[in-house]
Coordinates of C-alpha atoms in Angstrom, one line a residue:
Chain A
X273 CA -9.0 24.0 -18.2
X274 CA -6.6 21.2 -19.2
X275 CA -6.5 17.8 -17.4
X276 CA -3.8 16.0 -15.5
X277 CA -2.9 12.4 -16.3
X278 CA -5.1 10.9 -13.6
X279 CA -8.1 12.8 -14.7
X280 CA -7.6 11.7 -18.4
X281 CA -7.1 8.0 -17.2
X282 CA -10.2 8.0 -15.2
X283 CA -12.3 9.6 -17.8
X284 CA -11.3 7.0 -20.4
X285 CA -12.0 4.2 -17.9
X286 CA -15.3 5.6 -17.2
X287 CA -16.1 6.0 -20.9
X288 CA -16.2 9.9 -20.5
X289 CA -14.6 12.7 -22.6
X290 CA -13.6 14.4 -19.3
X291 CA -14.1 14.4 -15.6
X292 CA -14.1 17.1 -12.8
X293 CA -12.0 17.0 -9.6
X294 CA -14.1 15.7 -6.7
X295 CA -16.6 14.1 -9.0
X296 CA -17.5 10.3 -8.4
X297 CA -17.0 8.2 -11.5
X298 CA -17.3 4.4 -12.1
X299 CA -14.3 2.9 -13.7
X300 CA -13.3 -0.5 -15.3
X301 CA -9.8 -1.7 -14.9
X302 CA -7.5 -3.1 -17.5
X303 CA -6.4 -5.6 -14.8
X304 CA -7.2 -6.3 -11.2
X305 CA -4.4 -7.7 -9.2
X306 CA -4.3 -9.8 -6.1
X307 CA -2.0 -12.2 -4.4
X308 CA -2.2 -14.6 -1.4
X309 CA -5.1 -12.6 -0.2
X310 CA -7.2 -14.0 -3.1
X311 CA -8.2 -16.9 -0.7
X312 CA -10.0 -14.4 1.5
X313 CA -11.2 -12.4 -1.6
X314 CA -12.8 -15.7 -3.1
X315 CA -14.7 -16.2 0.2
X316 CA -16.1 -12.7 0.0
X317 CA -16.9 -13.3 -3.7
X318 CA -18.9 -16.4 -2.7
X319 CA -21.0 -14.3 -0.4
X320 CA -21.8 -11.9 -3.2
X321 CA -23.5 -14.8 -5.1
X322 CA -22.3 -13.6 -8.5
X323 CA -23.1 -16.2 -11.2
X324 CA -19.5 -15.9 -12.6
X325 CA -16.4 -13.6 -12.5
X326 CA -16.9 -10.5 -14.7
X327 CA -14.0 -11.2 -16.9
X328 CA -11.5 -14.1 -16.3
X329 CA -9.0 -12.5 -18.8
X330 CA -8.7 -9.4 -16.7
X331 CA -8.1 -11.0 -13.3
X332 CA -4.5 -11.4 -12.4
X333 CA -3.3 -13.4 -9.4
X334 CA 0.2 -14.1 -8.3
X335 CA 1.3 -16.0 -5.2
X336 CA 4.0 -14.0 -3.4
X337 CA 3.3 -13.1 0.1
X338 CA 3.9 -16.4 1.9
X339 CA 6.1 -18.4 -0.6
X340 CA 7.0 -21.1 -0.1
X341 CA 4.2 -21.4 2.5
X342 CA 5.7 -21.6 6.0
X343 CA 2.8 -23.4 7.6
X344 CA -0.4 -25.4 7.1
X345 CA -2.8 -22.3 7.1
X346 CA -0.8 -20.4 4.4
X347 CA -0.5 -23.6 2.2
X348 CA -4.3 -24.1 2.5
X349 CA -4.8 -20.5 1.4
X350 CA -2.8 -21.3 -1.8
X351 CA -4.8 -24.5 -2.3
X352 CA -8.0 -22.5 -2.1
X353 CA -6.7 -20.0 -4.7
X354 CA -5.7 -22.7 -7.2
X355 CA -9.1 -24.3 -7.0
X356 CA -10.7 -20.9 -7.5
X357 CA -8.5 -20.2 -10.4
X358 CA -9.5 -23.5 -12.1
X359 CA -13.2 -23.2 -11.3
X360 CA -13.5 -19.7 -12.8
X361 CA -10.9 -20.1 -15.6
X362 CA -8.8 -17.2 -14.4
X363 CA -6.3 -16.7 -17.3
X364 CA -3.5 -14.9 -15.6
X365 CA -2.4 -17.0 -12.6
X366 CA 1.2 -17.1 -11.5
X367 CA 2.1 -19.7 -8.9
X368 CA 4.6 -19.7 -6.2
X369 CA 8.1 -18.9 -7.3
X370 CA 7.2 -16.7 -10.3
X371 CA 7.7 -13.6 -8.2
X372 CA 6.1 -10.6 -6.5
X373 CA 2.9 -9.5 -8.1
X374 CA 4.1 -6.0 -8.8
X375 CA 7.1 -7.4 -10.7
X376 CA 5.3 -10.2 -12.5
X377 CA 2.3 -8.1 -13.8
X378 CA 4.4 -5.7 -15.9
X379 CA 7.1 -8.3 -16.8
X380 CA 4.4 -10.3 -18.4
X381 CA 3.0 -7.4 -20.4
X382 CA -0.2 -6.8 -18.3
X383 CA 0.4 -3.1 -17.6
X384 CA -0.4 -0.7 -20.5
X385 CA 0.0 3.1 -20.5
X386 CA -3.3 5.1 -20.1
X387 CA -5.2 2.2 -18.2
X388 CA -6.2 1.6 -14.7
X389 CA -4.8 -1.3 -12.7
X390 CA -6.7 -2.0 -9.5
X391 CA -4.9 -4.1 -6.9
X392 CA -5.7 -5.5 -3.6
X393 CA -2.3 -4.4 -2.4
X394 CA -1.2 -1.0 -1.2
X395 CA 1.9 -0.9 -3.4
X396 CA -0.3 -1.2 -6.6
X397 CA 1.0 2.5 -7.2
X398 CA 4.0 0.9 -8.7
X399 CA 2.4 0.6 -12.1
X400 CA 2.4 4.4 -12.5
X401 CA 5.8 3.7 -13.8
X402 CA 4.3 2.8 -17.1
X403 CA 2.1 5.8 -17.4
X404 CA -0.8 3.8 -15.9
X405 CA -2.9 4.5 -12.8
X406 CA -2.2 1.7 -10.2
X407 CA -4.9 2.2 -7.6
X408 CA -4.9 0.1 -4.4
X409 CA -8.3 -1.2 -3.1
X410 CA -9.3 -3.6 -0.3
X411 CA -10.4 -7.2 -0.4
X412 CA -14.1 -6.6 -0.3
X413 CA -13.7 -4.1 -3.0
X414 CA -11.7 -6.6 -5.2
X415 CA -14.4 -9.1 -4.8
X416 CA -16.9 -6.7 -5.9
X417 CA -14.9 -5.8 -9.0
X418 CA -14.5 -9.5 -9.7
X419 CA -18.3 -9.7 -9.7
X420 CA -19.3 -6.5 -11.5
X421 CA -16.1 -5.2 -13.3
X422 CA -16.1 -1.7 -11.9
X423 CA -16.0 0.5 -8.8
X424 CA -16.5 4.0 -7.8
X425 CA -13.5 6.5 -7.6
X426 CA -13.5 10.1 -6.6
X427 CA -11.4 12.1 -9.1
X428 CA -8.5 13.3 -7.0
X429 CA -6.4 16.5 -7.0
X430 CA -2.9 16.0 -8.3
X431 CA 0.5 17.0 -6.9
X432 CA 3.3 17.4 -9.3
X433 CA 6.9 16.9 -8.4
X434 CA 9.4 18.4 -10.8
X435 CA 12.8 16.8 -10.2
X436 CA 15.9 18.3 -11.8
X437 CA 19.6 17.7 -11.8
X438 CA 22.0 14.8 -12.2
X439 CA 22.1 12.5 -9.2
X440 CA 25.5 12.1 -7.5
X441 CA 27.4 8.8 -7.8
X442 CA 26.0 6.5 -5.1
X443 CA 22.5 8.2 -5.0
X444 CA 19.5 6.4 -6.5
X445 CA 15.8 6.6 -7.1
X446 CA 15.2 5.2 -3.6
X447 CA 17.1 8.1 -2.0
X448 CA 15.1 10.5 -4.1
X449 CA 11.7 9.2 -3.1
X450 CA 12.7 8.8 0.6
X451 CA 13.7 12.3 0.6
X452 CA 10.5 13.5 -1.0
X453 CA 8.4 11.5 1.6
X454 CA 10.5 13.1 4.3
X455 CA 9.7 16.5 2.8
X456 CA 5.8 16.2 2.4
X457 CA 5.2 13.5 5.1
X458 CA 3.3 10.2 5.3
X459 CA 0.0 11.9 4.6
X460 CA 1.3 14.6 2.2
X461 CA -0.4 13.0 -0.8
X462 CA -3.4 11.4 1.0
X463 CA -6.4 11.2 -1.3
X464 CA -4.3 12.6 -4.1
X465 CA -2.5 11.5 -7.3
X466 CA 1.2 12.3 -7.9
X467 CA 2.9 13.0 -11.1
X468 CA 6.8 12.8 -11.2
X469 CA 8.4 14.8 -13.9
X470 CA 11.6 16.7 -14.7
X471 CA 14.9 15.8 -16.2
X472 CA 16.0 13.5 -13.3
X473 CA 12.9 11.4 -13.9
X474 CA 13.3 11.4 -17.7
X475 CA 16.7 10.0 -17.3
X476 CA 15.5 7.1 -14.9
X477 CA 15.0 3.6 -16.1
X478 CA 11.7 1.8 -15.7
X479 CA 13.0 0.0 -12.7
X480 CA 13.9 3.3 -11.0
X481 CA 10.5 4.8 -12.0
X482 CA 8.9 1.8 -10.4
X483 CA 10.7 2.5 -7.1
X484 CA 9.4 6.1 -7.2
X485 CA 5.8 5.1 -7.9
X486 CA 5.9 2.2 -5.5
X487 CA 6.8 4.4 -2.6
X488 CA 4.3 7.1 -3.4
X489 CA 2.1 4.8 -1.4
X490 CA 4.0 5.9 1.7
X491 CA 2.9 9.5 1.2
X492 CA -0.6 8.2 1.0
X493 CA -1.0 8.7 -2.8
X494 CA -4.0 7.0 -4.5
X495 CA -1.7 6.8 -7.6
X496 CA 1.9 7.8 -8.5
X497 CA 2.5 8.3 -12.2
X498 CA 5.4 8.9 -14.6
X499 CA 4.2 10.0 -18.0
X500 CA 4.8 7.7 -20.9
X501 CA 7.9 8.5 -23.0
X502 CA 10.6 6.7 -25.1
X503 CA 11.8 4.8 -22.1
X504 CA 8.3 3.3 -21.5
X505 CA 7.9 2.6 -25.3
X506 CA 11.3 0.8 -25.4
X507 CA 10.5 -1.3 -22.4
X508 CA 7.0 -2.3 -23.8
X509 CA 8.4 -3.0 -27.2
X510 CA 10.5 -5.7 -25.6
X511 CA 7.4 -7.5 -23.9
X512 CA 4.8 -9.7 -25.2
X513 CA 1.6 -7.8 -24.5
X514 CA -1.5 -9.5 -23.5
X515 CA -5.1 -9.3 -24.8
X516 CA -5.6 -5.6 -25.5
X517 CA -2.3 -5.0 -27.2
X518 CA -3.0 -1.6 -28.6
X519 CA -2.5 1.1 -26.2
X520 CA -2.8 4.8 -26.4
X521 CA -0.7 6.7 -23.9
X522 CA -2.0 9.7 -22.1
X523 CA -0.2 12.9 -20.9
X524 CA -1.1 15.9 -18.8
X525 CA -2.2 19.0 -20.7
X526 CA 0.2 22.0 -20.3
X527 CA -2.6 24.0 -18.6
X528 CA -3.6 21.1 -16.2
X529 CA -4.4 22.3 -12.8
X530 CA -2.4 21.0 -9.9
X531 CA -3.0 21.3 -6.1
X532 CA 0.6 21.9 -5.6
X533 CA 3.8 21.9 -7.7
X534 CA 7.0 20.9 -5.9
X535 CA 10.4 21.8 -7.6
X536 CA 13.5 20.0 -6.2
X537 CA 16.9 20.3 -7.6
X538 CA 18.7 17.0 -6.6
X539 CA 22.3 17.6 -7.4
X540 CA 23.4 17.9 -3.8
X541 CA 21.3 15.1 -2.5
X542 CA 23.1 12.4 -0.6
X543 CA 22.0 8.8 0.3
X544 CA 18.9 8.9 2.6
X545 CA 17.6 6.6 5.3
X546 CA 14.1 6.3 6.8
X547 CA 14.5 5.6 10.5
X548 CA 12.2 3.7 12.8
X549 CA 9.1 3.8 13.0
X550 CA 7.8 5.9 10.2
X551 CA 8.6 6.1 6.5
X552 CA 8.7 10.0 6.7
X553 CA 11.4 10.0 9.4
X554 CA 14.0 10.5 6.8
X555 CA 17.6 11.7 7.5
X556 CA 20.8 11.6 5.4
X557 CA 22.7 8.4 5.9
X558 CA 25.8 10.3 7.1
X559 CA 23.8 11.5 10.2
X560 CA 23.6 8.0 11.6
X561 CA 26.6 7.2 13.6
X562 CA 27.3 3.5 14.6
X563 CA 23.9 2.1 14.2
X564 CA 24.6 -1.5 14.4
X565 CA 22.6 -3.9 12.3
X566 CA 21.8 -7.5 12.6
X567 CA 20.0 -8.2 9.2
X568 CA 20.4 -6.7 5.9
X569 CA 17.4 -7.2 3.6
X570 CA 17.6 -6.8 -0.2
X571 CA 14.4 -7.4 -2.2
X572 CA 10.7 -6.6 -2.4
X573 CA 8.5 -4.7 -4.9
X574 CA 10.4 -1.6 -4.1
X575 CA 14.0 -2.7 -4.8
X576 CA 14.4 -6.4 -5.6
X577 CA 15.0 -6.0 -9.4
X578 CA 18.0 -6.8 -11.6
X579 CA 19.5 -3.3 -11.4
X580 CA 19.3 -3.5 -7.5
X581 CA 21.0 -6.9 -7.4
X582 CA 23.7 -5.6 -9.8
X583 CA 24.4 -2.6 -7.6
X584 CA 24.7 -4.8 -4.5
X585 CA 26.9 -7.5 -6.3
X586 CA 29.3 -4.9 -7.6
X587 CA 29.8 -3.4 -4.1
X588 CA 30.1 -6.9 -2.5
X589 CA 32.4 -8.5 -5.0
X590 CA 35.3 -10.2 -3.3
X591 CA 34.2 -9.1 0.1
X592 CA 32.5 -10.7 3.1
X593 CA 29.4 -9.7 4.9
X594 CA 30.2 -8.6 8.7
X595 CA 30.3 -11.7 10.8
X596 CA 27.3 -10.8 13.0
X597 CA 25.1 -9.9 10.0
X598 CA 22.5 -12.2 8.2
X599 CA 22.2 -10.8 4.6
X600 CA 18.9 -11.9 2.9
X601 CA 18.4 -11.5 -0.7
X602 CA 14.9 -12.1 -2.3
X603 CA 15.0 -11.4 -6.0
X604 CA 11.6 -9.9 -7.1
X605 CA 10.9 -12.5 -9.7
X606 CA 12.0 -15.7 -11.3
X607 CA 13.0 -13.7 -14.4
X608 CA 15.1 -11.3 -12.1
X609 CA 16.7 -14.4 -10.5
X610 CA 17.5 -16.1 -13.9
X611 CA 19.1 -12.9 -15.3
X612 CA 21.1 -12.4 -12.1
X613 CA 22.3 -16.0 -12.3
X614 CA 23.4 -15.5 -15.9
X615 CA 25.1 -12.3 -15.3
X616 CA 27.0 -13.6 -12.2
X617 CA 25.3 -11.3 -9.7
X618 CA 24.0 -14.2 -7.6
X619 CA 27.4 -15.8 -7.4
X620 CA 29.0 -12.6 -6.2
X621 CA 26.4 -12.1 -3.6
X622 CA 26.4 -15.7 -2.3
X623 CA 30.2 -15.7 -2.1
X624 CA 30.0 -12.5 0.0
X625 CA 27.6 -14.4 2.4
X626 CA 24.1 -13.7 1.1
X627 CA 21.3 -16.1 1.8
X628 CA 19.4 -16.2 -1.5
X629 CA 15.7 -17.1 -1.3
X630 CA 12.8 -18.0 -3.6
X631 CA 11.4 -14.9 -5.4
X632 CA 8.7 -13.6 -3.1
X633 CA 7.9 -10.8 -0.6
X634 CA 10.0 -12.5 2.0
X635 CA 10.2 -11.0 5.5
X636 CA 8.9 -7.5 4.3
X637 CA 5.4 -8.3 5.8
X638 CA 6.7 -10.0 8.9
X639 CA 5.1 -13.4 8.5
X640 CA 8.0 -15.6 7.6
X641 CA 11.5 -15.8 5.9
X642 CA 13.7 -13.8 8.2
X643 CA 11.8 -12.5 11.3
X644 CA 13.7 -10.2 13.6
X645 CA 14.5 -11.1 17.2
X646 CA 14.0 -8.7 20.1
X647 CA 16.5 -5.7 20.1
X648 CA 17.6 -6.4 16.5
X649 CA 18.0 -3.8 13.7
X650 CA 17.5 -4.4 10.1
X651 CA 18.7 -2.2 7.1
X652 CA 16.3 -3.0 4.3
X653 CA 15.6 -2.0 0.7
X654 CA 11.8 -2.5 1.4
X655 CA 9.0 0.0 1.9
X656 CA 7.8 0.1 5.5
X657 CA 9.6 0.4 8.8
X658 CA 6.5 0.4 11.0
X659 CA 7.1 -0.9 14.6
X660 CA 6.7 -4.8 14.4
X661 CA 6.7 -4.8 10.6
X662 CA 9.2 -7.6 10.4
X663 CA 7.4 -9.8 12.9
X664 CA 8.9 -8.6 16.2
X665 CA 8.0 -5.3 17.8
X666 CA 10.2 -5.6 20.9
X667 CA 12.9 -3.0 20.6
X668 CA 13.5 -3.7 16.9
X669 CA 14.3 -1.1 14.4
X670 CA 13.9 -1.1 10.6
X671 CA 15.9 1.4 8.5
X672 CA 14.9 1.8 4.9
X673 CA 17.5 2.7 2.3
X674 CA 18.7 2.1 -1.2
X675 CA 20.3 -1.4 -2.3
X676 CA 23.7 0.3 -2.2
X677 CA 23.3 1.4 1.4
X678 CA 22.0 -2.1 2.2
X679 CA 25.1 -3.7 0.6
X680 CA 27.6 -1.3 2.2
X681 CA 26.0 -1.7 5.6
X682 CA 25.9 -5.6 5.3
X683 CA 29.7 -5.4 4.8
X684 CA 30.3 -2.9 7.6
X685 CA 27.9 -4.3 10.1
X686 CA 26.5 -0.8 10.8
X687 CA 24.6 1.6 8.6
X688 CA 26.8 3.4 6.1
X689 CA 26.6 4.4 2.5
X690 CA 30.3 4.3 2.0
X691 CA 32.8 1.5 1.1
Chain B
X137 CA -28.8 7.7 11.7
X138 CA -27.2 8.2 15.2
X139 CA -24.4 6.5 17.0
X140 CA -23.7 7.0 20.7
X141 CA -20.8 5.6 22.6
X142 CA -17.9 5.9 25.1
X143 CA -14.8 7.5 23.7
X144 CA -11.3 6.0 23.3
X145 CA -8.6 8.6 22.6
X146 CA -5.6 7.6 20.6
X147 CA -3.6 10.8 20.8
X148 CA -1.3 10.1 17.9
X149 CA -1.1 10.8 14.2
X150 CA -0.1 8.2 11.6
X151 CA -1.4 5.1 13.5
X152 CA -0.6 2.6 10.9
X153 CA -2.2 -0.7 9.8
X154 CA 0.6 -2.8 11.4
X155 CA -0.2 -1.2 14.9
X156 CA -3.9 -1.8 14.3
X157 CA -3.5 -5.3 13.1
X158 CA -0.1 -6.9 12.9
X159 CA 1.1 -8.2 9.5
X160 CA 1.9 -11.6 10.9
X161 CA -1.9 -12.3 11.1
X162 CA -2.9 -10.9 7.7
X163 CA -2.7 -14.2 5.9
X164 CA -4.1 -16.2 8.7
X165 CA -7.8 -16.9 8.1
X166 CA -9.0 -15.9 11.5
X167 CA -12.5 -15.8 12.9
X168 CA -14.2 -12.6 13.9
X169 CA -13.4 -13.3 17.6
X170 CA -9.8 -14.0 17.0
X171 CA -9.4 -10.8 14.8
X172 CA -11.0 -8.8 17.6
X173 CA -8.6 -10.2 20.1
X174 CA -5.6 -8.9 18.0
X175 CA -7.1 -5.3 17.5
X176 CA -4.6 -2.6 18.3
X177 CA -2.3 -5.3 19.7
X178 CA 0.9 -3.4 18.9
X179 CA -0.3 0.0 20.0
X180 CA -2.7 -0.5 22.9
X181 CA -2.2 -4.0 24.4
X182 CA -5.1 -3.5 26.9
X183 CA -7.6 -2.4 24.1
X184 CA -9.2 -5.7 23.3
X185 CA -9.8 -6.5 27.0
X186 CA -11.3 -3.1 28.0
X187 CA -13.3 -2.3 24.9
X188 CA -17.2 -2.4 25.3
X189 CA -19.6 -2.6 22.5
X190 CA -20.6 0.8 20.7
X191 CA -17.2 2.4 21.8
X192 CA -16.0 5.2 19.5
X193 CA -12.3 6.0 18.7
X194 CA -11.1 9.5 18.5
X195 CA -7.7 10.0 16.9
X196 CA -5.4 12.3 14.9
X197 CA -4.3 12.6 11.3
X198 CA -3.8 9.8 8.7
X199 CA -5.3 7.0 10.8
X200 CA -4.9 3.6 9.2
X201 CA -2.1 4.5 6.9
X202 CA 0.0 1.6 5.4
X203 CA -1.4 -1.6 4.0
X204 CA -4.6 -2.4 2.2
X205 CA -5.4 -5.0 4.8
X206 CA -9.1 -5.0 5.5
X207 CA -8.7 -6.6 8.9
X208 CA -7.4 -3.3 10.3
X209 CA -11.1 -2.2 9.8
X210 CA -12.9 -5.5 10.6
X211 CA -11.0 -6.3 13.7
X212 CA -12.1 -2.9 15.2
X213 CA -15.7 -3.6 14.1
X214 CA -15.7 -7.0 15.5
X215 CA -14.2 -5.7 18.8
X216 CA -17.2 -3.5 19.1
X217 CA -16.1 -0.2 17.7
X218 CA -19.1 1.6 16.1
X219 CA -17.4 4.7 14.7
X220 CA -14.0 6.3 14.3
X221 CA -13.5 10.1 14.4
X222 CA -10.2 11.3 13.1
X223 CA -8.6 14.5 11.9
X224 CA -8.1 12.6 8.8
X225 CA -7.9 8.9 7.5
X226 CA -5.6 7.2 5.1
X227 CA -7.4 6.7 1.9
X228 CA -7.4 2.8 1.9
X229 CA -8.6 2.6 5.4
X230 CA -11.4 5.1 4.8
X231 CA -12.5 3.1 1.7
X232 CA -12.4 -0.2 3.5
X233 CA -14.3 1.2 6.5
X234 CA -17.2 2.3 4.2
X235 CA -17.2 -1.0 2.5
X236 CA -17.4 -2.8 5.8
X237 CA -20.1 -0.4 7.0
X238 CA -18.0 1.0 9.9
X239 CA -18.6 4.8 10.3
X240 CA -15.6 7.0 9.8
X241 CA -15.9 10.7 10.3
X242 CA -13.4 13.5 9.7
X243 CA -13.7 16.2 12.3
X244 CA -10.4 17.9 13.3
X245 CA -12.1 20.4 15.6
X246 CA -13.6 17.7 17.7
X247 CA -10.3 15.8 17.8
X248 CA -8.5 18.9 18.9
X249 CA -10.9 19.6 21.9
X250 CA -10.8 16.1 23.0
X251 CA -6.9 15.8 22.7
X252 CA -6.7 18.6 25.2
X253 CA -8.3 16.4 27.8
X254 CA -5.7 13.8 27.9
X255 CA -2.0 14.2 28.6
X256 CA 0.0 11.5 27.2
X257 CA 0.0 10.2 23.6
X258 CA -1.4 6.9 24.6
X259 CA -4.6 5.2 24.3
X260 CA -7.2 5.7 27.0
X261 CA -10.8 4.6 27.4
X262 CA -12.4 7.8 28.7
X263 CA -15.4 8.4 30.9
X264 CA -17.2 10.6 28.5
X265 CA -19.5 9.8 25.7
X266 CA -20.5 11.4 22.5
X267 CA -23.3 11.2 19.8
X268 CA -22.7 11.3 16.1
X269 CA -25.6 12.0 13.7
X270 CA -24.4 10.7 10.4
X271 CA -27.4 12.1 8.4
X272 CA -27.1 15.7 9.8
X273 CA -23.2 15.5 9.9
X274 CA -23.1 16.6 13.6
X275 CA -21.4 15.4 16.7
X276 CA -22.5 16.3 20.2
X277 CA -19.7 16.1 22.8
X278 CA -20.2 17.4 26.3
X279 CA -23.1 19.7 25.0
X280 CA -20.8 21.2 22.4
X281 CA -21.9 20.7 18.8
X282 CA -19.4 20.0 15.9
X283 CA -20.2 19.5 12.3
X284 CA -18.4 17.5 9.6
X285 CA -18.9 17.3 5.9
X286 CA -21.4 14.7 4.8
X287 CA -20.2 11.6 2.9
X288 CA -20.4 11.3 -0.8
X289 CA -23.7 9.9 -1.9
X290 CA -22.0 6.7 -3.1
X291 CA -20.4 6.1 0.2
X292 CA -23.6 6.7 2.0
X293 CA -25.4 4.2 -0.2
X294 CA -22.8 1.5 0.4
X295 CA -23.0 2.1 4.2
X296 CA -26.8 2.1 4.3
X297 CA -26.8 -1.2 2.3
X298 CA -24.7 -2.6 5.2
X299 CA -21.5 -2.7 3.3
X300 CA -20.2 -3.5 -0.2
X301 CA -21.0 -7.1 -0.3
X302 CA -24.7 -6.4 0.3
X303 CA -24.5 -3.5 -2.1
X304 CA -23.0 -5.5 -4.8
X305 CA -25.6 -8.3 -4.3
X306 CA -28.3 -5.7 -4.8
X307 CA -26.7 -4.4 -8.0
X308 CA -26.3 -7.9 -9.4
X309 CA -30.0 -8.8 -8.6
X310 CA -31.0 -5.5 -10.1
X311 CA -29.2 -6.4 -13.3
X312 CA -30.8 -9.8 -13.4
X313 CA -34.5 -8.6 -12.9

C-alpha cells in the first residue's frame, strides 16, 4: 500500500522507512516555532531542568502577538524572551516589527519541503504550503521539544481535496477554503491530515496556498499540505535557505490510501463569508443583505501578504472608506510592508482612509490594536470569528472573507463583494 | 485509576478556546487562581463561582476547537475540573489536556444519554454524579455502564507521570544516568 505525504514526512522525521496509520512515532522537527508565548514556554522549560536547549539552531521565535506591546505585562513578556534568547543562543530570533511568525518563518528560508515544522500556534498548518507538515502543539509540549528535540505523534488518516476549474474573477483562495470548511464542518478534519490537489491548486501562488493551509486549522486538521511542485521550487530558489539547505521533496504515492476524497469543481463558486460565531457558518456573500460594518480588518497570517494588499489597493484606488468605518491594515511582515510601500499599495490604501499599523497579528486575537465596541461588526480577512474573539463579546459580530470583500465592504460600509 | 464527581453539562458542539478562556488573557501571565476565575467566562459566566472540586464536564463534539492556548485546559483544571467527557475533542485541546494531566474521555453514548436530561443548550451543574475508571475504560452513570476506548500507551504514560513536564524530566534524568 502506498503512502500519503504526511505518512512519508513522519516516517522520515522518525528515521523510519515507513509508518502505519494509527501508529505512535517520535519525530524531530526541522524547526520549532513560537512567538510571544515563548515567555510562558521558557518558564515551563525552566521547570523541566534541562541542562540546555536541544538545538539552538532549530528553535525559531518571532514576536508578533502583542506588537508593539500595549501594556507593561506584555512588554515584560518580550523582555523575558529576549533574555532567554541571549542566554540559550537561540539563533533564529525575530524581534517586534519583523512580522507574523508564519510569514517570517518561510520568508527567511526556514521551511523546507518534506520536513516537520512544530509550532506553538494553531495556524502552524500554514507551512503545508511548502510541502512540509506544519503541526501545531501546545506550550508545555514546545518546552519539552526545546529540551529533548522530539515528541510523539499518532500517524493520522488523510483527507484529500481535489479542486478543479478556473476561479471566477473576484474569487480567491480565501473563498475556496471558507467554502470547503462550510462543506465539511469545523471538526471535519479533526485528528486528520489534509492534502490539497487538483488544477485549481496547481495554479495557485505560494501566498494563496498559504491561505488554504492556514485555514485547514479551522476544519481541525493536524496538517494541511500542498505537494511540492514548480511553484514551490521557484519560490525556494528565490530565498536564502538556512542551515540544512538540501531538501528532498516528498509526494503521495498513486496508490496512497485516503480516509476520504472530496472532488469539487469551483468554476461557479462566488465570494464566500463565514458569519458569526463559527468558521463553518459559511454563506455566499450575496446572501447577506445590508449587514452594516464598523471595522474592516485586512491582515493576519491568513491574508496579510503582498498580493492581499495589492488586491485591496487596486479596489480602493481613488476612493474613500465609508465615513463610519475604521479600516485597519496590518501587513504580515516588514518585507510585505517594504514591498507594498515600494509598489505604491500603501499610498493607495492610506489615501482611501486606511490606518496602517506595525507588521503583527493586530486585533485578530482581541488583545490590542483595534478592539471592537459592543454592538459593532467587523469584516475581516483573518481566520476566526468566535464570539468575543476581537476583545468584546457583547453583541459583536465578526465576518470572515477575502481581502477583496474586505476592501469592497470598507468602501460601501456594509458587507459586499461588488464595487 | 478512578475519578468521581458531579456533572456539568455543556449541551453544545464546537465550544471553542475563546469561550473557554478569552484571547485577551492569553498573553497575560496570570496565576492559577486568576486563570480559574476566567474559566468559561464567555460561555457560562456563573461557572467559576459554582464549580466545586472534582466536578466533571460532559459536552458534545469538537470541544476545545480553535487556538493552541494551553490555558483553555489549565483554567478548567485549576478551577477544580477532574475530567471532561465529550463526544469528541479538538486535537490540540486533547493533547494539551494529556500533557497537563487532565483526564479527557471520548464517549458519545454517555454524552447522548445525559444530553437528554437537560433541555436548553446551556451550561448547568446537575445533581448527579458519575464515576470514570480510566484503566478499565468504563463510566458508571446512574447505574448504567458505558465504555470508551483506552488511551494510547504514550498518552497514559504522560498522564500517569503527572503531565509532560514530569515525564520529560524523567526522560532527561534517564538519559543522564
